[in-house]
Coordinates of C-alpha atoms in Angstrom, one line a residue:
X1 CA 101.0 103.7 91.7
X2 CA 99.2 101.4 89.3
X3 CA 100.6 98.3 89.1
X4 CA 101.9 97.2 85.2
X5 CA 100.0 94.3 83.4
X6 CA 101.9 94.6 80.2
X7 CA 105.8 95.1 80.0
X8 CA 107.3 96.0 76.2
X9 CA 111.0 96.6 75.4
X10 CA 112.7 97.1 72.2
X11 CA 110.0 95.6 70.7
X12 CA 110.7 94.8 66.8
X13 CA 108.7 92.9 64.2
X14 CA 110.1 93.1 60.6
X15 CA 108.6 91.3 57.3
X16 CA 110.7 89.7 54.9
X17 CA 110.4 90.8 51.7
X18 CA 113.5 89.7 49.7
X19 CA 115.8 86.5 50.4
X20 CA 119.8 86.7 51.3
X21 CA 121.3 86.3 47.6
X22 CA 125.2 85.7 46.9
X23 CA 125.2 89.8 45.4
X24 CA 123.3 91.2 48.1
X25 CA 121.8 90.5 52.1
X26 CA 118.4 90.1 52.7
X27 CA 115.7 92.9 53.0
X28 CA 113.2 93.3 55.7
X29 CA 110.6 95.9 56.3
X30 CA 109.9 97.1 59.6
X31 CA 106.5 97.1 60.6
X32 CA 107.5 97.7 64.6
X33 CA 110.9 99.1 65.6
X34 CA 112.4 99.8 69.2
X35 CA 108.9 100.1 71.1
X36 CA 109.2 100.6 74.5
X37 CA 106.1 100.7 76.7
X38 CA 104.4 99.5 79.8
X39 CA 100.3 99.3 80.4
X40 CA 99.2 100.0 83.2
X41 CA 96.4 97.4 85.1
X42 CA 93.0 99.0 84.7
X43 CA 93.9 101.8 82.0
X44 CA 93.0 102.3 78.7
X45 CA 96.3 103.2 76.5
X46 CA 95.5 105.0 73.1
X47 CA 97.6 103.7 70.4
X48 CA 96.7 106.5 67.1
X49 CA 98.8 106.0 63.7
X50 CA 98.5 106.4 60.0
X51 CA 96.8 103.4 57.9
X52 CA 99.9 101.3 57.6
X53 CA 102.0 102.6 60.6
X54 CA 102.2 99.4 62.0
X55 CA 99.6 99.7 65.0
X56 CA 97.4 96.6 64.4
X57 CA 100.8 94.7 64.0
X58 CA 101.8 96.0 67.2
X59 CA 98.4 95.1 68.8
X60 CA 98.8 91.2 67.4
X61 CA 102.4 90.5 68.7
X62 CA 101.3 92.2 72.2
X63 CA 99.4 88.9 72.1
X64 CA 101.6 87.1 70.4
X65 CA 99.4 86.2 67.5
X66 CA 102.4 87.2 65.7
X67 CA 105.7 86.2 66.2
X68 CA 108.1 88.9 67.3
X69 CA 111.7 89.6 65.6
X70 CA 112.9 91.1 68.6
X71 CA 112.6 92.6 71.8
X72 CA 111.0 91.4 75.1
X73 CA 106.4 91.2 75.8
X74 CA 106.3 90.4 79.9
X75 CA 103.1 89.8 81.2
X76 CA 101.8 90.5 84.4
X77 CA 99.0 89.3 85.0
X78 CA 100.2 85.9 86.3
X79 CA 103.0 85.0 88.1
X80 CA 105.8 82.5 86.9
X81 CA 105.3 80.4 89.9
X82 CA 101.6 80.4 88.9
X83 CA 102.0 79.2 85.3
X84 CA 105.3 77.6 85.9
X85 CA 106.7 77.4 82.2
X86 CA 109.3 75.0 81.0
X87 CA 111.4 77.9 79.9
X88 CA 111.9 78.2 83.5
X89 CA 112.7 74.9 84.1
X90 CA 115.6 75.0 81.6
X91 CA 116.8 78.1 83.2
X92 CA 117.2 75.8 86.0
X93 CA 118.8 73.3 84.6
X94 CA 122.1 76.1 83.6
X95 CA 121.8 77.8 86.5
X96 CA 125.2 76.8 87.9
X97 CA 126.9 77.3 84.6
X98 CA 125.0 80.7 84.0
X99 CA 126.5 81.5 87.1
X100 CA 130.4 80.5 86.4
X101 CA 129.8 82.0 83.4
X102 CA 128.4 85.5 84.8
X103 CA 132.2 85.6 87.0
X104 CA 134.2 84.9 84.1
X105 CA 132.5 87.4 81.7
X106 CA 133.0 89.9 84.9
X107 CA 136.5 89.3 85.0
X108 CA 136.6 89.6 81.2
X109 CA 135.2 92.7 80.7
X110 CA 137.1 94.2 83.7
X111 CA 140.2 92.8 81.4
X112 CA 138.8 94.7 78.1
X113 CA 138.2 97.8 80.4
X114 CA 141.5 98.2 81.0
X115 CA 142.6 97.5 77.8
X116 CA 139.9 100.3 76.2
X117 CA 141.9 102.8 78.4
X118 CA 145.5 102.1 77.4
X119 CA 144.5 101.7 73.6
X120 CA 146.4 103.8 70.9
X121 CA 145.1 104.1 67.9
X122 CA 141.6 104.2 66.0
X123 CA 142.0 100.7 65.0
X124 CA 143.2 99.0 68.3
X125 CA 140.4 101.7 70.4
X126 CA 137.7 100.1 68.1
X127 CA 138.7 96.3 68.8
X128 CA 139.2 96.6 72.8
X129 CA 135.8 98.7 72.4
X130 CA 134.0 95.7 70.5
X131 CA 135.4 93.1 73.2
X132 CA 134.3 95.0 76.2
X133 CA 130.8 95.3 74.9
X134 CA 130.9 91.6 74.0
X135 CA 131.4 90.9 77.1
X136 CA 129.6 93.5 78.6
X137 CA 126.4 92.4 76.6
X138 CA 127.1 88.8 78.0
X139 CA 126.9 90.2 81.5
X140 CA 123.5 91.5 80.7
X141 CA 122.2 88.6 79.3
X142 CA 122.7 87.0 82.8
X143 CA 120.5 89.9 84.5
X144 CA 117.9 89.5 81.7
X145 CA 117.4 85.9 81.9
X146 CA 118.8 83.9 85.1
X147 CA 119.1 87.3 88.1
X148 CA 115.2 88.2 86.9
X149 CA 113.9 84.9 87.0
X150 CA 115.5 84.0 90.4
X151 CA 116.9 87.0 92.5
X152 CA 119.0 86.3 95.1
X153 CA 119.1 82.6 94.9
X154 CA 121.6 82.7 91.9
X155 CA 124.1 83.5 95.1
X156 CA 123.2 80.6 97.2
X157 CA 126.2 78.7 99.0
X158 CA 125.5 75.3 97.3
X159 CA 124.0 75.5 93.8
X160 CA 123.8 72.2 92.9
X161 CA 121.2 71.9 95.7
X162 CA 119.3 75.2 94.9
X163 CA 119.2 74.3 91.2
X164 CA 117.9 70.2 92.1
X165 CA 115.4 71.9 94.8
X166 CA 113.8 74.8 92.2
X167 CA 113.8 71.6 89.7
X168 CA 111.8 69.7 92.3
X169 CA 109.5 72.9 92.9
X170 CA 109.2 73.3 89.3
X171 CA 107.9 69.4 88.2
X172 CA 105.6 69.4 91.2
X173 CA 104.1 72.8 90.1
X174 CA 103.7 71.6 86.6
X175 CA 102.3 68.3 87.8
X176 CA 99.9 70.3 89.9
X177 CA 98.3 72.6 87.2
X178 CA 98.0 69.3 84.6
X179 CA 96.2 67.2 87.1
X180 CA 94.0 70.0 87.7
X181 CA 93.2 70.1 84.3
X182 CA 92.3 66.5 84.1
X183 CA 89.9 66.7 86.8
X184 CA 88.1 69.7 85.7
X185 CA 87.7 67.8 82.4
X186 CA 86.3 64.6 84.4
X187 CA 83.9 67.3 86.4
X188 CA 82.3 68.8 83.7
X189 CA 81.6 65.8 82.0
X190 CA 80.0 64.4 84.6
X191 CA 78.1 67.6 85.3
X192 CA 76.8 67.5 81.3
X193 CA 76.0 63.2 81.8
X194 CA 73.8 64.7 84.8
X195 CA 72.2 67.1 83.2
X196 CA 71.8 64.8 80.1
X197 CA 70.0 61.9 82.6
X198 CA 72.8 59.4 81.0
X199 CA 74.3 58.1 84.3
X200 CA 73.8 54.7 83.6
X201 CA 76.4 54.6 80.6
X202 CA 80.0 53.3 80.4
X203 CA 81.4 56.7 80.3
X204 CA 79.7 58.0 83.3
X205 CA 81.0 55.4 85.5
X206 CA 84.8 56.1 83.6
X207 CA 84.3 59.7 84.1
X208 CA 83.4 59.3 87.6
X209 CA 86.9 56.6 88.0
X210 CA 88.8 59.5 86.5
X211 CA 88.0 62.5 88.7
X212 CA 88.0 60.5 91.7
X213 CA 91.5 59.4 90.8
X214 CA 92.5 62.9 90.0
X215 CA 91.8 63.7 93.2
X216 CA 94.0 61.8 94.8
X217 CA 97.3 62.6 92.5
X218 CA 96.0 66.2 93.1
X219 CA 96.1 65.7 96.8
X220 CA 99.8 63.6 97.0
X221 CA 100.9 66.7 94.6
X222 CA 100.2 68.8 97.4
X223 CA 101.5 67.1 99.8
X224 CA 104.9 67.1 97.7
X225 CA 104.8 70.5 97.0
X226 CA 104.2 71.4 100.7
X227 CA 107.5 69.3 101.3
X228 CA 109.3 70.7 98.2
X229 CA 108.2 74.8 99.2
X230 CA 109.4 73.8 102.9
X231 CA 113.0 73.0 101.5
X232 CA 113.2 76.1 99.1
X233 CA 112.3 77.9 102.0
X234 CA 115.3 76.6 103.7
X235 CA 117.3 76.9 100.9
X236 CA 116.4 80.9 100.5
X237 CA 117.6 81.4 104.1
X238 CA 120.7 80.3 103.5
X239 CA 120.9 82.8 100.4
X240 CA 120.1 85.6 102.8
X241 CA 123.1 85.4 104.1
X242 CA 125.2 86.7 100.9
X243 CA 125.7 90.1 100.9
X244 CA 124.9 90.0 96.8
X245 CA 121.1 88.6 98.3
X246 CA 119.2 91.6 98.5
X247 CA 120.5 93.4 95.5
X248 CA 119.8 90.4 93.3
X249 CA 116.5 89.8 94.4
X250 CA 115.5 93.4 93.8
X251 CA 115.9 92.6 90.4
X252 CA 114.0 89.7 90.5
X253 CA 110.8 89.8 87.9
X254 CA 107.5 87.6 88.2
X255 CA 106.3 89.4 84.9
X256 CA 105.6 86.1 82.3
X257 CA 108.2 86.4 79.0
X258 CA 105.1 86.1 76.2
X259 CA 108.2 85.3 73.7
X260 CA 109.4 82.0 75.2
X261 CA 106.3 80.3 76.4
X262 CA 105.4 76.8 74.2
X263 CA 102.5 77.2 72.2
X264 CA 100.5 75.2 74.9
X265 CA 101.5 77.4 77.3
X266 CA 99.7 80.4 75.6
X267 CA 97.2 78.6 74.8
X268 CA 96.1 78.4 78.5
X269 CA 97.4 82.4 78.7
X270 CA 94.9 83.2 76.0
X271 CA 92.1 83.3 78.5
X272 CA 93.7 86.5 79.9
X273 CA 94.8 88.0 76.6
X274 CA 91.7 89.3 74.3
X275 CA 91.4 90.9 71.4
X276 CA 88.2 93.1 70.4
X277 CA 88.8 92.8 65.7
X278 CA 88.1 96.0 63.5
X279 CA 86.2 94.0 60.9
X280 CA 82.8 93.1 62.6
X281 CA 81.8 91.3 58.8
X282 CA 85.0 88.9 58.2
X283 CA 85.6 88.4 62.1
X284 CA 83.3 86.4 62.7
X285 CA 82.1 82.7 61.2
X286 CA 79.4 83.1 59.2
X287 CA 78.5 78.9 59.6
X288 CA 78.4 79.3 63.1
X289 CA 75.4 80.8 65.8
X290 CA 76.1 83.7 67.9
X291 CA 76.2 80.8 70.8
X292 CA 78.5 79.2 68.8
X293 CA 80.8 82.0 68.4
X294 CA 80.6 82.6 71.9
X295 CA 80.6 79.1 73.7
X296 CA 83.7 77.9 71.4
X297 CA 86.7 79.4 73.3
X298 CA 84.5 78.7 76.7
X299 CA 84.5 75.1 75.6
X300 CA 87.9 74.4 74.3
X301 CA 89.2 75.8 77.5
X302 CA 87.4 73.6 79.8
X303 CA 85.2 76.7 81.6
X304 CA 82.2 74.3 80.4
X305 CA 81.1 71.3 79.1
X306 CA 79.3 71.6 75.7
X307 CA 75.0 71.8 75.1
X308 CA 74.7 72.3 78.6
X309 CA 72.3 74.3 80.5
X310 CA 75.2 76.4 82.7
X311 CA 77.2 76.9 79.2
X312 CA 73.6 78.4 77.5
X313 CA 72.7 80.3 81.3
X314 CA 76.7 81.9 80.8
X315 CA 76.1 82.9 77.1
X316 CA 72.9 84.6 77.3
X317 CA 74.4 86.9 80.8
X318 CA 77.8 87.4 78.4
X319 CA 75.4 88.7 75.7
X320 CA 73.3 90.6 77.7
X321 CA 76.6 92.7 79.2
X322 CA 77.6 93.4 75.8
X323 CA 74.0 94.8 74.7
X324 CA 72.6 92.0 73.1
X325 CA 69.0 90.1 74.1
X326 CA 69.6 86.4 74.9
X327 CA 67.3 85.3 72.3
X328 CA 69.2 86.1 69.6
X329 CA 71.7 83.4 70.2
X330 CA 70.6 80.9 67.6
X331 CA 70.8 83.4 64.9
X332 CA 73.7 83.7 62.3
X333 CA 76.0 86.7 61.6
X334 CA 74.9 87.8 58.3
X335 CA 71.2 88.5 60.5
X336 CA 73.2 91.7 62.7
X337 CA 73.3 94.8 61.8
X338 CA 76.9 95.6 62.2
X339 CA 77.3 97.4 65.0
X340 CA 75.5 94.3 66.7
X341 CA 78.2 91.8 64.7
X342 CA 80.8 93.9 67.0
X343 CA 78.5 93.3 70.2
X344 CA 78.8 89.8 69.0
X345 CA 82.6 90.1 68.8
X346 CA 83.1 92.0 72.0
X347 CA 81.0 89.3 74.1
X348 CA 83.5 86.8 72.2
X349 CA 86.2 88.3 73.7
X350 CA 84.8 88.6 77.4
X351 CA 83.3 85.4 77.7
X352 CA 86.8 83.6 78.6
X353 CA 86.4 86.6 81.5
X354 CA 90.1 88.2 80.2
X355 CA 92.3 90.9 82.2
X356 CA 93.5 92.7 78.1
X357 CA 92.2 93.5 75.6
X358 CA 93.5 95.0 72.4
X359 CA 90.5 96.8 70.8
X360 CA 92.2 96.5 67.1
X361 CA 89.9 100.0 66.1
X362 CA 87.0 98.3 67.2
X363 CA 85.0 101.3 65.7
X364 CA 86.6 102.4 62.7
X365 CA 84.2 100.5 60.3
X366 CA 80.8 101.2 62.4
X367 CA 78.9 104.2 61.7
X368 CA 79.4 107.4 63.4
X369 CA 76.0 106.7 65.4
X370 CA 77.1 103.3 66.7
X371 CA 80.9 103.9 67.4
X372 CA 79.8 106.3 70.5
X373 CA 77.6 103.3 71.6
X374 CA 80.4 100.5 71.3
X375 CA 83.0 103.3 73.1
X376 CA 80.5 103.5 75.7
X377 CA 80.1 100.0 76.2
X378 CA 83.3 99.5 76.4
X379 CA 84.0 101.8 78.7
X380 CA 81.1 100.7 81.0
X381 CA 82.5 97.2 80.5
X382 CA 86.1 98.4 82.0
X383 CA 84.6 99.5 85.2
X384 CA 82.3 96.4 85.8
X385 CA 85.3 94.2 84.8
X386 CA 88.4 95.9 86.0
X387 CA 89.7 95.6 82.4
X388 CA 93.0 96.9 80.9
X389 CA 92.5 97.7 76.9
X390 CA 94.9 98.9 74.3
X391 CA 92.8 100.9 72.4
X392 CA 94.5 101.5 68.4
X393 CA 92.6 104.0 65.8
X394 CA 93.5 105.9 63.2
X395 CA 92.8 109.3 64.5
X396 CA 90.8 111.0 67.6
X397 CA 87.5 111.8 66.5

C-alpha cells in the first residue's frame, strides 16, 4: 500500500464577507467545507470543479498559502523529529497537565454518561447530552494533539522526567538543524569567494572563522544529542511497561500539522511543497530573467550561493528537464511563447527539487496543441522525479 504524503480532515476555509453587527452575526462564504482526503506518495489526484467551486482555494491552503478556518493539513513528507517544530515543544511543556486533564475529563464524561441514561425529559436529555459531548470532545482533543504527537510515552511512570527529557531532545534537535544552517551559509560563500578569486578579503577569512566554528557547535550538538537520544531511549523502556503503551503508540502520528508550524518553519517546508500557477502571463516577473526566476527560491534557501558557476550549471539542467534550451536563460518573460512561460514556471517549481506539487490547471489557458505537451511533461517529470501532484481543472478534456 502506498504510503500518504498529504493528510486532509474537515478541511474548511470561509471568506468574510459581512462584519458581526449588534442586529445580526457575521456572514461568511464558504469557499471549502468538510474536505476529507489523503494523497497518496507518487500519485497524481485529479481535483475537477466548476469556475468558482473552490478548487484553486483548496490547492493554496494544501500549501498553506492560505490560511485555513478549520480542519487539520498533515504532511508527510518529513518527520516531526526531523523538522522538530516549536509547536511540539509546547506540547511538551503541558504534557503532564494534558495528561491529568485527559483522566479527569474521562471520569467526567463517564459521569454525564450516566446521567444521559437516567435523564427525563426533552429538556434535561438535551443538557446531560451537551455535557457528555463537552467532555467527550475534550477527550479527543487529547488524542488529536498530545497521544499523536507522542504515543505511548504520555503513560510513562514519571512524567516530569519524560516531559524535561523530550524538552532536552527537542532544544538539541532545534539547535542541530539552525547550526546546520549557518554552516551551509559560511560554505557557500566561501565556495562563491573561490570561484570569484577574492580569498584575500576580510570576508573570506570571516567566512572561513564562521564555518570552522560551526563545525564545532555542530559536532558538541551531536554529541548532546547522542547523550539526550540515549536517555529517551531509557525513558521509552520504562513506558513499555504500561499496559496503555502499545495502544497509545499505535496512535502515534509523524505526519507534520501544516496549520501550526511558524511562518519560518514553512518557510524551510516550502522546498517540498510546489505549486505549478494557471496564469503562465501574470505568474511570473516580467523585470526578472528566466535565471532569475529560477535561481531566486534556490538562493533564498541556501541550495546556492548567487552568480556562481554551480547555481548557472543547476539552472540550465533544471531548464533543460522542463523543455527549455539553456541559452534562453537571460531572456525576459514577455520573449516566450506561452506555453514556454509555463515551462518557465514548471522549472520554477522543480528547481528547489520538491516531493508536491499542486498543478493549479497548469493548462487551462495554453492552447489545445501545447496542453498535451505540458501534460506530457509533467507526467515524464513524475517518473524521473518520484513526484506526487494535485492536478485541479475545470473539466476532463
Amino acid at each position: 500500500m502506498s504510503e500518504t504524503i498529504v493528510r486532509v480532515k474537515d478541511l474548511k476555509k470561509y471568506y468574510k464577507i459581512s462584519s458581526k453587527t449588534f442586529l445580526s452575526e457575521a456572514k461568511y462564504t464558504k469557499a471549502n467545507d468538510g474536505i476529507t482526503l489523503d494523497i497518496k506518495k507518487g500519485e497524481t489526484l485529479g481535483l475537477v470543479g466548476e469556475s468558482g467551486s473552490g478548487k484553486s482555494t483548496l490547492g493554496k491552503v494544501l500549501l498553506q498559502l492560505y490560511n485555513q478556518t478549520g480542519g487539520s493539513t498533515y504532511y508527510y513528507g518529513r518527520s516531526i523529529e526531523e523538522l522538530a517544530p516549536h509547536y511540539v515543544f509546547k506540547t511538551i511543556k503541558s504534557l503532564e497537565k494534558d495528561v491529568k486533564s485527559l483522566e479527569a475529563n474521562r471520569i467526567e464524561r463517564r459521569k454525564y454518561k450516566a446521567q444521559l441514561e437516567k435523564a427525563e425529559g426533552e429538556e434535561n436529555i438535551a443538557k446531560a447530552q451537551k455535557a457528555f459531548d463537552d467532555a467527550d470532545r475534550k477527550v479527543d482533543e487529547f488524542f488529536d494533539t498530545t497521544a499523536k504527537i507522542f504515543g505511548g510515552l504520555v503513560f510513562s511512570e514519571d512524567l516530569s522526567e519524560t516531559s524535561r527529557v523530550l524538552q532536552q531532545w527537542y532544544q538539541v534537535r532545534g539547535l542541530i538543524i539552525e547550526s546546520e544552517k549557518e554552516l551551509r551559509i559560511n560554505e557557500l560563500a566561501i565556495d562563491a569567494m573561490e570561484e570569484n578569486n577574492d580569498t584575500a578579503s576580510r570576508r573570506y577569512t570571516k567566512a572561513q572563522e564562521n564555518a570552522k566554528a560551526a563545525r564545532e557547535k555542530l559536532t558538541d550538538l551531536n554529541k548532546q544529542f547522542e547523550t539526550v537520544q540515549t536517555h529517551l531511549d531509557a525513558v521509552r523502556e520504562t513506558a513499555k511497561t504500561s499496559e496503555k503503551y502499545e495502544r497509545y503508540e499505535a496512535r502515534k502520528d509523524t505526519g507534520i500539522d501544516l496549520t501550526r508550524l511558524t511562518s519560518k518553519e514553512l518557510r524551510n517546508l516550502r522546498t517540498d511543497l510546489q505549486i505549478i500557477f494557471q496564469d503562465p502571463y501574470s505568474s511570473l516577473n516580467p523585470r526578472m530573467t528566466v535565471a532569475q526566476i529560477i535561481g531566486e527560491a534556490l538562493v533564498a534557501h541556501g541550495h546556492y550561493a548567487k552568480n556562481t558557476q554551480k547555481l548557472t550549471d543547476y539552472i540550465a539542467k533544471v531548464m533543460e528537464e522542463s523543455g527549455l534550451e539553456p541559452k534562453l536563460m537571460h531572456r525576459y518573460p514577455h520573449q516566450f511563447s506561452g506555453g514556454q512561460r509555463q515551462r518557465v514556471g514548471i522549472a520554477r517549481a522543480l528547481a528547489l527539487n520538491p516531493k508536491f506539487i499542486v498543478a493549479d490547471e497548469a493548462v487551462s489557458a495554453l492552447d489545445v496543441s501545447i496542453q498535451s505537451q505540458i501534460i506530457d511533461l509533467l507526467r515524464d517529470l513524475k517518473e524521473q522525479r518520484d513526484l506526487t501532484y494535485l492536478f485541479i481543472s475545470h473539466d476532463l478534456g
